[in-house]
Short mmCIF file of C-alpha atoms and ligand atoms in Angstrom, two decimals:
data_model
loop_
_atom_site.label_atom_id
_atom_site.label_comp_id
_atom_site.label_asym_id
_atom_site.label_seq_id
_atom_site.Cartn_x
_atom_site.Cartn_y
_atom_site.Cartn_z
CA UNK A 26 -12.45 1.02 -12.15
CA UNK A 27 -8.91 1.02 -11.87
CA UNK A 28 -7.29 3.45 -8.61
CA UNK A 29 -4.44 4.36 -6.35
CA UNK A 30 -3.86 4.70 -3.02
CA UNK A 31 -1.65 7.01 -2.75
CA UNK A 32 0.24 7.46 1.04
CA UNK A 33 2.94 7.16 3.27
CA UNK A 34 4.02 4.11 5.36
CA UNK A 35 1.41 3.07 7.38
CA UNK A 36 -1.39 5.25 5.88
CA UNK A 37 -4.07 2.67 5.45
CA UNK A 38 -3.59 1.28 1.84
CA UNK A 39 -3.13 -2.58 2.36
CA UNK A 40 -5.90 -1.84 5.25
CA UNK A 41 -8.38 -0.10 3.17
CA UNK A 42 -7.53 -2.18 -0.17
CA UNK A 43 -8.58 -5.37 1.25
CA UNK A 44 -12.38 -3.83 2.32
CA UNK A 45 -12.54 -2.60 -1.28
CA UNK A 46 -11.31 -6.39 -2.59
CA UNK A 47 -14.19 -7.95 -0.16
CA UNK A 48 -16.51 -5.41 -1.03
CA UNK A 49 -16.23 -4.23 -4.41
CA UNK A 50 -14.57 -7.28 -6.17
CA UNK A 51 -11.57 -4.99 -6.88
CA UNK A 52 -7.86 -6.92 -7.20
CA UNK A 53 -5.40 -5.76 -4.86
CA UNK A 54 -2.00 -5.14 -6.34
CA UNK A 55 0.66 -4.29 -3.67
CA UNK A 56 4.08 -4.08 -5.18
CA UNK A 57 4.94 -4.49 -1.19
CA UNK A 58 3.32 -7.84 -0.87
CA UNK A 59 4.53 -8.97 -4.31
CA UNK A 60 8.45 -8.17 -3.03
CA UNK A 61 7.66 -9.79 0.31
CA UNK A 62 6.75 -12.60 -1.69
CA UNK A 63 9.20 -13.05 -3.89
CA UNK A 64 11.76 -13.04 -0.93
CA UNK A 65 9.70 -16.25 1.04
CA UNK A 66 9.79 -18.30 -2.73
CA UNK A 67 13.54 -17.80 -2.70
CA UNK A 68 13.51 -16.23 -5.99
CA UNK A 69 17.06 -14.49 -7.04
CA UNK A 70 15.14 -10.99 -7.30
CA UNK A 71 13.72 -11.52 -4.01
CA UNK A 72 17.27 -12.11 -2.13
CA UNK A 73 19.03 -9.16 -4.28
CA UNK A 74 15.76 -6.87 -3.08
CA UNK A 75 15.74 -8.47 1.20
CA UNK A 76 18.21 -5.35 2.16
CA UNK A 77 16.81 -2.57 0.34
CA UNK A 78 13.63 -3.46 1.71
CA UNK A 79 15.06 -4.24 5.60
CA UNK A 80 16.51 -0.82 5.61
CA UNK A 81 13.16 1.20 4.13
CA UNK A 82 14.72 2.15 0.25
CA UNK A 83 13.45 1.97 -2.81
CA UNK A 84 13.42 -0.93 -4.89
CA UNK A 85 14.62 -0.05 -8.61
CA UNK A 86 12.00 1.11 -11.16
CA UNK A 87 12.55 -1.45 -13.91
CA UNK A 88 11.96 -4.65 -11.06
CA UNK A 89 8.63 -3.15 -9.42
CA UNK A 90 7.32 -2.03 -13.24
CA UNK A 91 8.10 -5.44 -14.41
CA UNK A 92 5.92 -7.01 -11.43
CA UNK A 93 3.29 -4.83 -12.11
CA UNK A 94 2.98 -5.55 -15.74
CA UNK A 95 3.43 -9.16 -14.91
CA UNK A 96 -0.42 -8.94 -13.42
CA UNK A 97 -1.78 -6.40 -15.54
CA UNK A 98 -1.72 -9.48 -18.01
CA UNK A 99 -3.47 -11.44 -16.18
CA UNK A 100 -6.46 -8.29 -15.86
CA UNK A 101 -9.42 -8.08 -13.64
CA UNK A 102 -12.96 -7.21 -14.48
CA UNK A 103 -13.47 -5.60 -11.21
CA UNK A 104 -10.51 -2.97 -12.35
CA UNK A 105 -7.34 -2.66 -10.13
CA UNK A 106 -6.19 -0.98 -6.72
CA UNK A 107 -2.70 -0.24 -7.07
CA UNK A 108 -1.19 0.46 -3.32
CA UNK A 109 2.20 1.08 -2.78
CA UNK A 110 2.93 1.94 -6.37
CA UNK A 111 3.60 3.87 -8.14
CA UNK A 112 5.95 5.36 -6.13
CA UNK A 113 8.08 7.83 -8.01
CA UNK A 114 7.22 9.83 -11.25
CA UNK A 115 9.04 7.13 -13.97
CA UNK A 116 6.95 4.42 -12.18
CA UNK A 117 3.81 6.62 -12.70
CA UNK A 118 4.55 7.34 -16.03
CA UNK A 119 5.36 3.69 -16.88
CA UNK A 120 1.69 2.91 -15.36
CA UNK A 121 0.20 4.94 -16.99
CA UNK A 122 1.77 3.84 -20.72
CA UNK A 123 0.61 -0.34 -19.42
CA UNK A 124 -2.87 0.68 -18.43
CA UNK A 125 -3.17 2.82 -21.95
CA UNK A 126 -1.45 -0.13 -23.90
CA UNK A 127 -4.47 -2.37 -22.53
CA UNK A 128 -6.94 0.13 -23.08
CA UNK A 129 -7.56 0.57 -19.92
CA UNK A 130 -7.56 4.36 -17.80
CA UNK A 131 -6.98 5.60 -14.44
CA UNK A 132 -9.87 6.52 -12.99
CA UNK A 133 -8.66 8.32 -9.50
CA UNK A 134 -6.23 8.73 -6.75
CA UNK A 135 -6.78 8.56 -3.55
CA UNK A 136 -4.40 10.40 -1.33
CA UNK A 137 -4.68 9.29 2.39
CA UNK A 138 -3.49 12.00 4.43
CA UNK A 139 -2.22 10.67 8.32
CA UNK A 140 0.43 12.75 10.44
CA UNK A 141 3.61 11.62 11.21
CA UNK A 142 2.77 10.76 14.53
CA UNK A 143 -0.25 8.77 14.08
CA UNK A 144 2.27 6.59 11.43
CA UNK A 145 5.08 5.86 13.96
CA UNK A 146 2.18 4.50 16.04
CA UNK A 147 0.23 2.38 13.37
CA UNK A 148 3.45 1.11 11.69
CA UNK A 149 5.26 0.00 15.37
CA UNK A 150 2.02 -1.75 16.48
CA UNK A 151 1.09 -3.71 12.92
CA UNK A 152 0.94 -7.42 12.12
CA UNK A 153 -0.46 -9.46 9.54
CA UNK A 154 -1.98 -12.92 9.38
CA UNK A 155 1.18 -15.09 7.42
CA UNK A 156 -1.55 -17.13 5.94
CA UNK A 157 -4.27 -14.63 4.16
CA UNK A 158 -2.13 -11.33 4.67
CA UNK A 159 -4.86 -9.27 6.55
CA UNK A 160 -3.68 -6.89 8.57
CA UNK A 161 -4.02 -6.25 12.12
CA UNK A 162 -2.84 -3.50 14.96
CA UNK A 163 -2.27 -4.30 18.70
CA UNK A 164 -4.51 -1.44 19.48
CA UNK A 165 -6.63 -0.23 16.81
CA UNK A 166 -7.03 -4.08 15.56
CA UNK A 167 -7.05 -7.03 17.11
CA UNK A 168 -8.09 -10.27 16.44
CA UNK A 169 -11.45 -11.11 18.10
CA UNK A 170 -10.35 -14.76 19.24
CA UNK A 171 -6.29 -13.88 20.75
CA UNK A 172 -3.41 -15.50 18.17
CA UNK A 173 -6.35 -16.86 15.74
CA UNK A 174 -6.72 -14.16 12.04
CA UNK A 175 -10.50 -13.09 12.16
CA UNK A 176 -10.34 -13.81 8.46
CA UNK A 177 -9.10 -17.46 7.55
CA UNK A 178 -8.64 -18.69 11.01
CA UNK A 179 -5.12 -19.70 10.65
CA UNK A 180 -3.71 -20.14 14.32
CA UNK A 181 0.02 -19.31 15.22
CA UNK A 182 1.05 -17.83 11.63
CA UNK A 183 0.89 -13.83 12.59
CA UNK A 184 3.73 -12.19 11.46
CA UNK A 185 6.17 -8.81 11.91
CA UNK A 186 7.50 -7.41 9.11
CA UNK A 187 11.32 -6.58 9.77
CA UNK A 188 11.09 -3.03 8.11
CA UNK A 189 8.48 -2.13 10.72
CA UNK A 190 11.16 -0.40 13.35
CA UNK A 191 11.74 3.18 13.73
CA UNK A 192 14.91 3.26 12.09
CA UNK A 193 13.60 1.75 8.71
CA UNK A 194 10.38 3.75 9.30
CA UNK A 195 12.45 6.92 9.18
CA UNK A 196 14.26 5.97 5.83
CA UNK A 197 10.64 4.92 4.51
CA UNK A 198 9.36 8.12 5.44
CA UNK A 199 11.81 10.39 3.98
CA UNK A 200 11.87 8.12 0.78
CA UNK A 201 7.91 9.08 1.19
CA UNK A 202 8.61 13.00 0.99
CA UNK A 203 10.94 13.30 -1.59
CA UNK A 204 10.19 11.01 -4.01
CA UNK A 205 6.86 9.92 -3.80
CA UNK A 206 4.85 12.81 -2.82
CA UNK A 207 5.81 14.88 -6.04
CA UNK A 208 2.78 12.36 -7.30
CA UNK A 209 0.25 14.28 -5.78
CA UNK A 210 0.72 17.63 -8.00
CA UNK A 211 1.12 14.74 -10.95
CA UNK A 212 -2.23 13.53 -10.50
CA UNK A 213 -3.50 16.59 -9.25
CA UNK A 214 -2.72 18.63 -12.79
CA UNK A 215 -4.57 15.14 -14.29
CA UNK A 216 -7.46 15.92 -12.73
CA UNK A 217 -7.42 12.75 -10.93
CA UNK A 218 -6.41 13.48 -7.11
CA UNK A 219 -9.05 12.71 -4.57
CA UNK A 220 -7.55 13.69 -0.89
CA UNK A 221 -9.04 11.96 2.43
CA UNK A 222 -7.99 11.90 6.08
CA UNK A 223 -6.34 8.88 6.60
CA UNK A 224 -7.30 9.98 10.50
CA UNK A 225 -9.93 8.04 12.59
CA UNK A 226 -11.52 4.64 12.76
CA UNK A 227 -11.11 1.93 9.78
CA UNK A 228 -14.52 2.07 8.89
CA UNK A 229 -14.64 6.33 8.76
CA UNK A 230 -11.92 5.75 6.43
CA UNK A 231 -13.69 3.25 4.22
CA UNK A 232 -17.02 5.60 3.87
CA UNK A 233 -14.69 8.54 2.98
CA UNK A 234 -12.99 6.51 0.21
CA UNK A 235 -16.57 4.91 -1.13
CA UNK A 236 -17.21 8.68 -1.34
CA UNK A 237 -15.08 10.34 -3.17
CA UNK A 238 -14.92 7.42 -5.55
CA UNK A 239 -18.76 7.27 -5.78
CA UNK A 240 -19.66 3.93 -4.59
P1 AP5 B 30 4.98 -1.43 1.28
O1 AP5 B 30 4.66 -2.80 1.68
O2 AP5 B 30 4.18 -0.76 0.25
O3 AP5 B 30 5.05 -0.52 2.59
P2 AP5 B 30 4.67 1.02 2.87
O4 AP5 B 30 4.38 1.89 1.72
O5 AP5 B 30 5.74 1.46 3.76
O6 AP5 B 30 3.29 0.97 3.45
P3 AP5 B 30 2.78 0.02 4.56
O7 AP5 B 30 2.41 -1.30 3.98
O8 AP5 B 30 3.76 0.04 5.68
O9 AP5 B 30 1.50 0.82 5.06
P4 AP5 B 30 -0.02 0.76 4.63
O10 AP5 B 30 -0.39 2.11 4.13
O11 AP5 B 30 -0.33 -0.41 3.75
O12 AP5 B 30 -0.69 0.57 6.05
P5 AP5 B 30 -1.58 -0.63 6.67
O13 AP5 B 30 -2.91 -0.69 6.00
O14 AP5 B 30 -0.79 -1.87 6.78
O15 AP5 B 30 6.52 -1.38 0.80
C1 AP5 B 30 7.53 -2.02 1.56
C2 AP5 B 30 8.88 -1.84 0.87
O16 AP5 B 30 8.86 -2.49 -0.40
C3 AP5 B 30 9.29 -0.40 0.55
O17 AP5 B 30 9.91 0.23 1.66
C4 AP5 B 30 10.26 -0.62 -0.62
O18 AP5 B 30 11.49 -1.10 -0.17
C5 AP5 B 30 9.57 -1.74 -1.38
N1 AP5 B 30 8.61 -1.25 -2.39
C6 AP5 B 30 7.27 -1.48 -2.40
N2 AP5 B 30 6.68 -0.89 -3.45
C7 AP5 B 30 7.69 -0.26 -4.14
C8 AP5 B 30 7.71 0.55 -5.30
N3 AP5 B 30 6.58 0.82 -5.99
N4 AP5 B 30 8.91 1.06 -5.70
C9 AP5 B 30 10.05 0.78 -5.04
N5 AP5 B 30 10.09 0.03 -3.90
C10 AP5 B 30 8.92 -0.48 -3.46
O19 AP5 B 30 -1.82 -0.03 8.14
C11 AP5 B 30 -0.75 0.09 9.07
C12 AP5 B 30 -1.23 -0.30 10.48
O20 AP5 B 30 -2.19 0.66 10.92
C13 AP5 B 30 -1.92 -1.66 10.55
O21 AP5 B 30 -1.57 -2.29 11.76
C14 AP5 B 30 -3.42 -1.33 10.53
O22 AP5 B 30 -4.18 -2.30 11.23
C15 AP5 B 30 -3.45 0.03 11.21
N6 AP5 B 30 -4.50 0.92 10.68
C16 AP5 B 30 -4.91 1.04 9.39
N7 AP5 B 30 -5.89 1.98 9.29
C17 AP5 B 30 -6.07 2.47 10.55
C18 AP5 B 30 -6.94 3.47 11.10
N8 AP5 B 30 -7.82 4.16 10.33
N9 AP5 B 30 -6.85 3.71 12.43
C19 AP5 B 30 -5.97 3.03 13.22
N10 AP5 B 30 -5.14 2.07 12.75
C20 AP5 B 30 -5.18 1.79 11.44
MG1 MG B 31 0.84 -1.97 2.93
ZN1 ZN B 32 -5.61 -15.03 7.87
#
């Protein structure tokens, strides 16, 4: 099965796609996470992409379609979670000619619906283990053992990203409304949108995206 999570900044999507990896086998593919880590390998794409990112705009089209097509080679038989992208209607319709070249389909969208508010709050209190990238919240998630990541045990390596102030968060968000949320009548009119509050504990969240996507 092959899906999107479809949100704004700070919705839930790297949260809820790693509980569908662990669970359902799924492969994660974060366009965020593959930028972030193109910037720590030093790559020349990474450094030309650092302040676009810093400042909460879009990266171009043509780089985040070529990372994603980059892993659709390398397929999974668990199907794919796609979070973060796409992310405006030519990276939609570019995703939608890869998965059709492989002869692969769509199979839903999951729109994660969260109020402003709540964001600002998830987005100023996140951060992520720099070893295994799971996520984490001062309030809504800690660790269990203090400065140690529940999930791989690394010690010391938790992280901040730098586009997680309100400033950025603001750009992110408007980048959200205008050219990202047009997606929802796109998928919608393809039969595939399936809407869930994003509002409420992580595991509420999880059960309402099992669901809606029958698992
Ligand atoms: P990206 O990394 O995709 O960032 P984003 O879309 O802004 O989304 P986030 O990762 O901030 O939020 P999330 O929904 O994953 O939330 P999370 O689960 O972490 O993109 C970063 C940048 O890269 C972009 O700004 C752009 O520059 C570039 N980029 C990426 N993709 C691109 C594309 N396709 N095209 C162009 N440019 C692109 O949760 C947030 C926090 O809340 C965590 O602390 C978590 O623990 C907590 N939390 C989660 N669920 C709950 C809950 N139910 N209750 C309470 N707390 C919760
Ligand atoms: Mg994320
Ligand atoms: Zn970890």
């Amino acid at each position: 099965m092959n899906i999107i999570l479809l949100g704004p900044p700070g919705a839930g999507k790297g949260t809820q796609a790693h509980r569908l990896v662990a669970e359902q086998g799924m492969i994660q593919l974060s366009t965020g996470d593959l930028l972030r880590a193109a910037r720590s390998s030093g790559s020349e794409m990474g450094a030309r992409v650092a302040a676009v990112m810093d400042r909460g705009d879009l990266v171009t089209d043509e780089i985040v379609i070529g990372l994603i097509a980059e892993q659709l080679d390398k397929g999974a038989a668990g199907g794919f979670i796609f979070d973060g992208f796409p992310r405006t209607l030519a990276q939609a319709d570019a995703l939608g000619e890869l998965l059709a070249s492989k002869g692969e389909v769509l199979d839903a969208v999951v729109e994660m619906r969260v109020d402003d508010d709540a964001l600002v709050e998830r987005i100023t209190g996140r951060f992520t283990c720099g070893d295994c990238g799971e996520g984490y919240h001062d309030t809504f998630k800690k660790p269990a053992k203090e400065g140690v990541c529940d999930n791989c045990g690394a010690t010391g390596s938790f992280k901040r990203r730098a586009d997680d102030n309100e400033e950025s968060l603001r750009t992110r968000l408007l980048n959200y409304y205008r050219d990202t949320s047009p997606l929802i009548g796109y998928y919608y009119a393809k039969g595939l949108l399936r809407r869930i509050d994003g509002l409420g504990e992580i595991d509420e969240v999880a059960a309402r995206i099992k669901t809606v996507l029958n698992l």
